[in-house]
Amino acid sequence: MALPALSSSGVKFRRVLAHFPQELSLAFAYGSGVFRQAGDSAGPGENNMLDFVFAVDDAVTWHMMNLTKNRSHYSFLKVLGPKQINSVQNYGAGIYYNTLVPCNGRIIKYGVISTDTLIDDLLHWKTLYVAGRLQKPVKILTQNENSKLQAALVSNLKSAVTAAFLMLPESFSEEDLYMQIAGLSYTGDFRMIVGEDRSKVQNIVEPNVPHFQKLYSNILQDCPQVVYKHHLGRLEIDKSPEGQFAQLMSLPRTLQQQITSLVDPPGKNRDVEEILLQVAHDPDCGFVVHQGISRIVRSSSVVQSAKTILTAGVLHGKLITTENTDPSGRNRPQQMQMSNTRKDSRWSHDLLNEIVPRIPQGCRVSWVLHGNVQAERK
């Protein structure tokens, strides 16, 4: 089954792709710059940042070509070269973002993820970071003929439906379902506590129900565990222990592991199937699934936000880099202003301890926090 393509012109988004290396297995646009959200005007905000994700088969080669074409898009990490940029990319959710990039009269943000990492997240919900974005309507701009990727995209949608079923009552509306699905990747995300609009999920779903229907209607119609009363916009699911056990057994591997670790006492090491059968009989089955998802999302959101310290900047202080690229041979200083809380500094130390020793000789990078140099290499 093919992933549904959303209608409306994608010309302005595809024009953005012309600025980047074309070796993409998948490219999509998402967010409030693409789809209207509650509180916006009749269409997507023209002043909103455009968000993109690019999946690439060879991330090192892609970054090497992109550094040649778009060196200014990168933070100070460009002095380390494509291999070390890829090393930073592999932290956390496995995606590297360049943000606040001027392009075609708009400001854009784009993330780069390897095709293999994306497939792994779609199938197993290892981080539920990019997989979570693809559970909501996106604008597919280009996609190659990778059959594994295509199958993983559909599997991710089916898994989202299954997880939502387990957390919903026996009867519910289509909008209830889409609210549950859209909220999966925000469950446990610390940014929903410290920064994001807490009504974000509702703002995403309410204006975009037709887009969610296009994405999920075939899956719902083909699902044997649900009675889909399309004309009424209502669904009824099997909430018996047997029905819930079947759903639990079909969940992505990482979520099953998280549920197992929540329920199984340390050292007991029971079989996964035995534990999931116990959960299926538990009146709090839906809550246990919710907690398992929360664990996955919390971990990936924290690490991914910490990476922003290096890839875009989230610190009170400055990253000051000097790169010997001026034709005259003189060093050319660059400076990035940043903002954050003190907690971020702890996460950044781990990443900086990995990165700073690899800065080439002849370059100077200083991370200044609260007036003190925390890391430096000359």
C-alpha positions as a Python dict, from the first residue, in 0.01 Angstrom:
ca = {
    (1, 'M'): (0, 0, 0),
    (2, 'A'): (143, 337, -100),
    (3, 'L'): (169, 620, 148),
    (4, 'P'): (-104, 869, 56),
    (5, 'A'): (21, 1181, -119),
    (6, 'L'): (-139, 1498, 8),
    (7, 'S'): (-291, 1728, -250),
    (8, 'S'): (-215, 2097, -313),
    (9, 'S'): (77, 2242, -498),
    (10, 'G'): (422, 2164, -366),
    (11, 'V'): (605, 2383, -617),
    (12, 'K'): (732, 2636, -362),
    (13, 'F'): (860, 2355, -143),
    (14, 'R'): (1029, 2172, -429),
    (15, 'R'): (1205, 2493, -530),
    (16, 'V'): (1377, 2477, -194),
    (17, 'L'): (1513, 2132, -281),
    (18, 'A'): (1698, 2281, -579),
    (19, 'H'): (1937, 2447, -333),
    (20, 'F'): (2054, 2113, -192),
    (21, 'P'): (2236, 1800, -312),
    (22, 'Q'): (1980, 1584, -488),
    (23, 'E'): (2082, 1245, -346),
    (24, 'L'): (1766, 1211, -134),
    (25, 'S'): (1574, 892, -59),
    (26, 'L'): (1290, 1097, 94),
    (27, 'A'): (1222, 1466, 146),
    (28, 'F'): (917, 1611, 314),
    (29, 'A'): (793, 1942, 451),
    (30, 'Y'): (591, 1964, 770),
    (31, 'G'): (467, 2201, 1037),
    (32, 'S'): (274, 2527, 1052),
    (33, 'G'): (445, 2663, 740),
    (34, 'V'): (283, 2381, 541),
    (35, 'F'): (-45, 2302, 717),
    (36, 'R'): (-276, 2551, 880),
    (37, 'Q'): (-305, 2527, 1256),
    (38, 'A'): (-585, 2650, 1478),
    (39, 'G'): (-548, 3023, 1534),
    (40, 'D'): (-383, 3080, 1196),
    (41, 'S'): (-549, 3258, 907),
    (42, 'A'): (-712, 3067, 619),
    (43, 'G'): (-386, 2906, 512),
    (44, 'P'): (-40, 2815, 643),
    (45, 'G'): (140, 3116, 790),
    (46, 'E'): (351, 3285, 525),
    (47, 'N'): (581, 3417, 796),
    (48, 'N'): (619, 3079, 967),
    (49, 'M'): (944, 2890, 933),
    (50, 'L'): (935, 2614, 672),
    (51, 'D'): (1044, 2279, 818),
    (52, 'F'): (1199, 2001, 609),
    (53, 'V'): (1348, 1657, 665),
    (54, 'F'): (1588, 1501, 414),
    (55, 'A'): (1664, 1128, 429),
    (56, 'V'): (1992, 1033, 261),
    (57, 'D'): (2161, 699, 196),
    (58, 'D'): (2514, 829, 267),
    (59, 'A'): (2508, 1109, 524),
    (60, 'V'): (2884, 1178, 517),
    (61, 'T'): (2887, 1226, 140),
    (62, 'W'): (2569, 1436, 151),
    (63, 'H'): (2710, 1668, 417),
    (64, 'M'): (3034, 1697, 219),
    (65, 'M'): (2841, 1813, -89),
    (66, 'N'): (2617, 2038, 116),
    (67, 'L'): (2916, 2201, 286),
    (68, 'T'): (3041, 2289, -62),
    (69, 'K'): (2705, 2436, -167),
    (70, 'N'): (2573, 2574, 162),
    (71, 'R'): (2859, 2612, 407),
    (72, 'S'): (2696, 2911, 577),
    (73, 'H'): (2401, 2693, 687),
    (74, 'Y'): (2618, 2512, 942),
    (75, 'S'): (2726, 2619, 1288),
    (76, 'F'): (3090, 2612, 1400),
    (77, 'L'): (3081, 2234, 1343),
    (78, 'K'): (3161, 2295, 977),
    (79, 'V'): (3527, 2332, 1076),
    (80, 'L'): (3525, 1964, 1176),
    (81, 'G'): (3415, 1838, 836),
    (82, 'P'): (3143, 1598, 722),
    (83, 'K'): (3255, 1292, 920),
    (84, 'Q'): (3231, 1469, 1255),
    (85, 'I'): (2906, 1638, 1155),
    (86, 'N'): (2773, 1288, 1089),
    (87, 'S'): (2901, 1178, 1432),
    (88, 'V'): (2698, 1455, 1596),
    (89, 'Q'): (2402, 1360, 1376),
    (90, 'N'): (2409, 1006, 1514),
    (91, 'Y'): (2352, 1123, 1871),
    (92, 'G'): (1998, 1097, 2004),
    (93, 'A'): (1736, 1076, 1732),
    (94, 'G'): (1993, 1046, 1454),
    (95, 'I'): (1899, 1371, 1280),
    (96, 'Y'): (2108, 1684, 1223),
    (97, 'Y'): (1926, 2018, 1194),
    (98, 'N'): (2041, 2339, 1031),
    (99, 'T'): (1802, 2613, 1134),
    (100, 'L'): (1722, 2980, 1063),
    (101, 'V'): (1843, 2940, 705),
    (102, 'P'): (1730, 3209, 453),
    (103, 'C'): (1605, 3043, 134),
    (104, 'N'): (1383, 3179, -148),
    (105, 'G'): (1265, 3467, 66),
    (106, 'R'): (1165, 3241, 358),
    (107, 'I'): (1337, 3115, 669),
    (108, 'I'): (1374, 2738, 673),
    (109, 'K'): (1495, 2462, 901),
    (110, 'Y'): (1606, 2128, 763),
    (111, 'G'): (1704, 1802, 926),
    (112, 'V'): (1924, 1534, 772),
    (113, 'I'): (1881, 1169, 869),
    (114, 'S'): (2024, 853, 720),
    (115, 'T'): (1779, 628, 538),
    (116, 'D'): (1871, 331, 756),
    (117, 'T'): (1818, 529, 1078),
    (118, 'L'): (1482, 649, 951),
    (119, 'I'): (1368, 298, 859),
    (120, 'D'): (1476, 171, 1202),
    (121, 'D'): (1275, 445, 1376),
    (122, 'L'): (969, 387, 1157),
    (123, 'L'): (969, 12, 1222),
    (124, 'H'): (1081, -6, 1584),
    (125, 'W'): (1016, 341, 1733),
    (126, 'K'): (1369, 355, 1866),
    (127, 'T'): (1333, 730, 1926),
    (128, 'L'): (989, 811, 1778),
    (129, 'Y'): (1136, 1143, 1665),
    (130, 'V'): (1108, 1149, 1286),
    (131, 'A'): (863, 857, 1297),
    (132, 'G'): (639, 1076, 1511),
    (133, 'R'): (646, 1356, 1256),
    (134, 'L'): (546, 1110, 985),
    (135, 'Q'): (241, 1001, 1186),
    (136, 'K'): (96, 1344, 1116),
    (137, 'P'): (23, 1496, 773),
    (138, 'V'): (337, 1595, 585),
    (139, 'K'): (405, 1712, 233),
    (140, 'I'): (611, 1447, 53),
    (141, 'L'): (836, 1629, -196),
    (142, 'T'): (1042, 1345, -334),
    (143, 'Q'): (1076, 973, -264),
    (144, 'N'): (1287, 712, -438),
    (145, 'E'): (1195, 350, -508),
    (146, 'N'): (1331, 209, -182),
    (147, 'S'): (1077, -63, -105),
    (148, 'K'): (1201, -107, 254),
    (149, 'L'): (1145, 262, 322),
    (150, 'Q'): (800, 252, 164),
    (151, 'A'): (698, -48, 374),
    (152, 'A'): (838, 116, 689),
    (153, 'L'): (638, 435, 628),
    (154, 'V'): (314, 235, 614),
    (155, 'S'): (414, 19, 913),
    (156, 'N'): (466, 335, 1118),
    (157, 'L'): (111, 453, 1045),
    (158, 'K'): (-32, 113, 1140),
    (159, 'S'): (166, 114, 1465),
    (160, 'A'): (37, 462, 1547),
    (161, 'V'): (-322, 340, 1505),
    (162, 'T'): (-258, 34, 1723),
    (163, 'A'): (-97, 235, 2003),
    (164, 'A'): (-382, 487, 1991),
    (165, 'F'): (-642, 206, 2010),
    (166, 'L'): (-484, 78, 2330),
    (167, 'M'): (-515, 420, 2494),
    (168, 'L'): (-870, 497, 2379),
    (169, 'P'): (-1205, 374, 2513),
    (170, 'E'): (-1420, 119, 2333),
    (171, 'S'): (-1603, 384, 2125),
    (172, 'F'): (-1463, 716, 2010),
    (173, 'S'): (-1476, 972, 1731),
    (174, 'E'): (-1236, 1005, 1439),
    (175, 'E'): (-1109, 1330, 1588),
    (176, 'D'): (-1041, 1151, 1919),
    (177, 'L'): (-830, 899, 1728),
    (178, 'Y'): (-635, 1165, 1541),
    (179, 'M'): (-576, 1361, 1861),
    (180, 'Q'): (-433, 1048, 2021),
    (181, 'I'): (-214, 974, 1719),
    (182, 'A'): (-89, 1332, 1685),
    (183, 'G'): (-2, 1335, 2054),
    (184, 'L'): (209, 1020, 2050),
    (185, 'S'): (537, 1195, 1968),
    (186, 'Y'): (470, 1467, 2228),
    (187, 'T'): (406, 1220, 2511),
    (188, 'G'): (689, 1274, 2757),
    (189, 'D'): (853, 1549, 2547),
    (190, 'F'): (999, 1787, 2806),
    (191, 'R'): (959, 2077, 2559),
    (192, 'M'): (582, 2051, 2608),
    (193, 'I'): (648, 2146, 2970),
    (194, 'V'): (913, 2415, 2930),
    (195, 'G'): (839, 2576, 2596),
    (196, 'E'): (579, 2443, 2357),
    (197, 'D'): (213, 2546, 2345),
    (198, 'R'): (28, 2280, 2548),
    (199, 'S'): (-267, 2301, 2307),
    (200, 'K'): (-34, 2218, 2020),
    (201, 'V'): (-189, 1878, 1943),
    (202, 'Q'): (-541, 2017, 1925),
    (203, 'N'): (-419, 2305, 1708),
    (204, 'I'): (-264, 2054, 1467),
    (205, 'V'): (-564, 1821, 1440),
    (206, 'E'): (-870, 2046, 1430),
    (207, 'P'): (-799, 2225, 1099),
    (208, 'N'): (-646, 1916, 936),
    (209, 'V'): (-896, 1632, 993),
    (210, 'P'): (-932, 1577, 614),
    (211, 'H'): (-554, 1534, 588),
    (212, 'F'): (-555, 1280, 872),
    (213, 'Q'): (-844, 1096, 703),
    (214, 'K'): (-646, 1074, 380),
    (215, 'L'): (-352, 936, 571),
    (216, 'Y'): (-538, 676, 780),
    (217, 'S'): (-870, 585, 615),
    (218, 'N'): (-736, 284, 421),
    (219, 'I'): (-564, 148, 731),
    (220, 'L'): (-881, 182, 937),
    (221, 'Q'): (-1098, 20, 672),
    (222, 'D'): (-859, -276, 646),
    (223, 'C'): (-819, -323, 1023),
    (224, 'P'): (-1008, -632, 1149),
    (225, 'Q'): (-1013, -507, 1510),
    (226, 'V'): (-1221, -196, 1448),
    (227, 'V'): (-1570, -120, 1323),
    (228, 'Y'): (-1521, 199, 1124),
    (229, 'K'): (-1852, 383, 1083),
    (230, 'H'): (-1718, 630, 833),
    (231, 'H'): (-2051, 804, 770),
    (232, 'L'): (-2085, 877, 1142),
    (233, 'G'): (-1719, 949, 1202),
    (234, 'R'): (-1721, 692, 1484),
    (235, 'L'): (-1508, 388, 1558),
    (236, 'E'): (-1556, 90, 1789),
    (237, 'I'): (-1271, -140, 1890),
    (238, 'D'): (-1232, -471, 2070),
    (239, 'K'): (-1124, -395, 2427),
    (240, 'S'): (-1129, -757, 2543),
    (241, 'P'): (-804, -895, 2687),
    (242, 'E'): (-769, -1108, 2374),
    (243, 'G'): (-809, -803, 2149),
    (244, 'Q'): (-567, -594, 2352),
    (245, 'F'): (-312, -877, 2359),
    (246, 'A'): (-318, -896, 1978),
    (247, 'Q'): (-260, -521, 1963),
    (248, 'L'): (22, -530, 2218),
    (249, 'M'): (194, -809, 2024),
    (250, 'S'): (193, -596, 1709),
    (251, 'L'): (347, -287, 1870),
    (252, 'P'): (697, -174, 1765),
    (253, 'R'): (981, -358, 1936),
    (254, 'T'): (1116, -66, 2142),
    (255, 'L'): (773, 8, 2287),
    (256, 'Q'): (727, -358, 2380),
    (257, 'Q'): (1065, -345, 2556),
    (258, 'Q'): (969, -32, 2748),
    (259, 'I'): (638, -187, 2856),
    (260, 'T'): (823, -500, 2966),
    (261, 'S'): (1069, -300, 3177),
    (262, 'L'): (780, -113, 3341),
    (263, 'V'): (589, -426, 3437),
    (264, 'D'): (848, -699, 3495),
    (265, 'P'): (1027, -683, 3833),
    (266, 'P'): (1409, -665, 3807),
    (267, 'G'): (1572, -1006, 3783),
    (268, 'K'): (1256, -1196, 3697),
    (269, 'N'): (1323, -1198, 3320),
    (270, 'R'): (989, -1333, 3208),
    (271, 'D'): (906, -1390, 2844),
    (272, 'V'): (784, -1079, 2658),
    (273, 'E'): (469, -1258, 2543),
    (274, 'E'): (385, -1355, 2903),
    (275, 'I'): (430, -995, 3022),
    (276, 'L'): (218, -849, 2741),
    (277, 'L'): (-57, -1101, 2818),
    (278, 'Q'): (-55, -975, 3177),
    (279, 'V'): (-77, -613, 3055),
    (280, 'A'): (-367, -705, 2823),
    (281, 'H'): (-569, -814, 3130),
    (282, 'D'): (-475, -503, 3328),
    (283, 'P'): (-748, -234, 3354),
    (284, 'D'): (-463, 19, 3328),
    (285, 'C'): (-333, -127, 3001),
    (286, 'G'): (-369, 205, 2820),
    (287, 'F'): (-177, 390, 3090),
    (288, 'V'): (109, 139, 3074),
    (289, 'V'): (133, 190, 2695),
    (290, 'H'): (129, 567, 2752),
    (291, 'Q'): (414, 538, 3001),
    (292, 'G'): (617, 325, 2761),
    (293, 'I'): (580, 583, 2484),
    (294, 'S'): (666, 860, 2729),
    (295, 'R'): (996, 691, 2813),
    (296, 'I'): (1096, 671, 2446),
    (297, 'V'): (1004, 1030, 2366),
    (298, 'R'): (1152, 1183, 2681),
    (299, 'S'): (1494, 1034, 2618),
    (300, 'S'): (1516, 1132, 2251),
    (301, 'S'): (1375, 1485, 2304),
    (302, 'V'): (1627, 1566, 2576),
    (303, 'V'): (1929, 1447, 2376),
    (304, 'Q'): (1806, 1606, 2054),
    (305, 'S'): (1757, 1940, 2228),
    (306, 'A'): (2105, 1914, 2378),
    (307, 'K'): (2242, 1864, 2025),
    (308, 'T'): (2095, 2200, 1931),
    (309, 'I'): (2369, 2356, 2145),
    (310, 'L'): (2614, 2243, 1879),
    (311, 'T'): (2408, 2252, 1560),
    (312, 'A'): (2216, 2578, 1612),
    (313, 'G'): (2265, 2712, 1963),
    (314, 'V'): (2064, 2700, 2282),
    (315, 'L'): (2298, 2843, 2546),
    (316, 'H'): (2339, 3160, 2745),
    (317, 'G'): (2678, 3248, 2607),
    (318, 'K'): (2864, 3231, 2282),
    (319, 'L'): (3032, 2981, 2059),
    (320, 'I'): (3322, 3164, 1902),
    (321, 'T'): (3496, 2994, 1613),
    (322, 'T'): (3783, 3103, 1397),
    (323, 'E'): (3825, 2927, 1067),
    (324, 'N'): (4127, 2975, 840),
    (325, 'T'): (3931, 3004, 514),
    (326, 'D'): (3999, 3364, 411),
    (327, 'P'): (4192, 3376, 79),
    (328, 'S'): (4445, 3609, 243),
    (329, 'G'): (4519, 3344, 502),
    (330, 'R'): (4382, 3556, 785),
    (331, 'N'): (4146, 3395, 1030),
    (332, 'R'): (3784, 3501, 1004),
    (333, 'P'): (3592, 3500, 1335),
    (334, 'Q'): (3232, 3386, 1362),
    (335, 'Q'): (3003, 3423, 1659),
    (336, 'M'): (2668, 3273, 1751),
    (337, 'Q'): (2450, 3415, 2027),
    (338, 'M'): (2256, 3151, 2219),
    (339, 'S'): (2003, 3112, 2499),
    (340, 'N'): (1916, 2838, 2747),
    (341, 'T'): (1882, 2710, 3102),
    (342, 'R'): (2166, 2587, 3322),
    (343, 'K'): (2049, 2226, 3283),
    (344, 'D'): (2143, 2235, 2913),
    (345, 'S'): (2505, 2300, 3008),
    (346, 'R'): (2532, 1951, 3160),
    (347, 'W'): (2409, 1786, 2839),
    (348, 'S'): (2639, 2003, 2628),
    (349, 'H'): (2950, 1897, 2824),
    (350, 'D'): (2914, 1538, 2702),
    (351, 'L'): (2883, 1647, 2341),
    (352, 'L'): (3160, 1907, 2366),
    (353, 'N'): (3395, 1655, 2527),
    (354, 'E'): (3336, 1443, 2217),
    (355, 'I'): (3375, 1728, 1967),
    (356, 'V'): (3638, 1968, 2099),
    (357, 'P'): (3934, 1723, 2085),
    (358, 'R'): (3858, 1669, 1715),
    (359, 'I'): (3877, 2034, 1612),
    (360, 'P'): (4156, 2069, 1354),
    (361, 'Q'): (4481, 2239, 1447),
    (362, 'G'): (4486, 2600, 1337),
    (363, 'C'): (4127, 2660, 1448),
    (364, 'R'): (4009, 2810, 1772),
    (365, 'V'): (3674, 2725, 1925),
    (366, 'S'): (3565, 2857, 2261),
    (367, 'W'): (3238, 2783, 2437),
    (368, 'V'): (3169, 3067, 2676),
    (369, 'L'): (2908, 3017, 2947),
    (370, 'H'): (2835, 3279, 3215),
    (371, 'G'): (3159, 3452, 3116),
    (372, 'N'): (3382, 3146, 3157),
    (373, 'V'): (3551, 2948, 2881),
    (374, 'Q'): (3426, 2590, 2920),
    (375, 'A'): (3600, 2429, 2625),
    (376, 'E'): (3873, 2547, 2396),
    (377, 'R'): (4109, 2417, 2133),
    (378, 'K'): (4375, 2609, 1938),
}
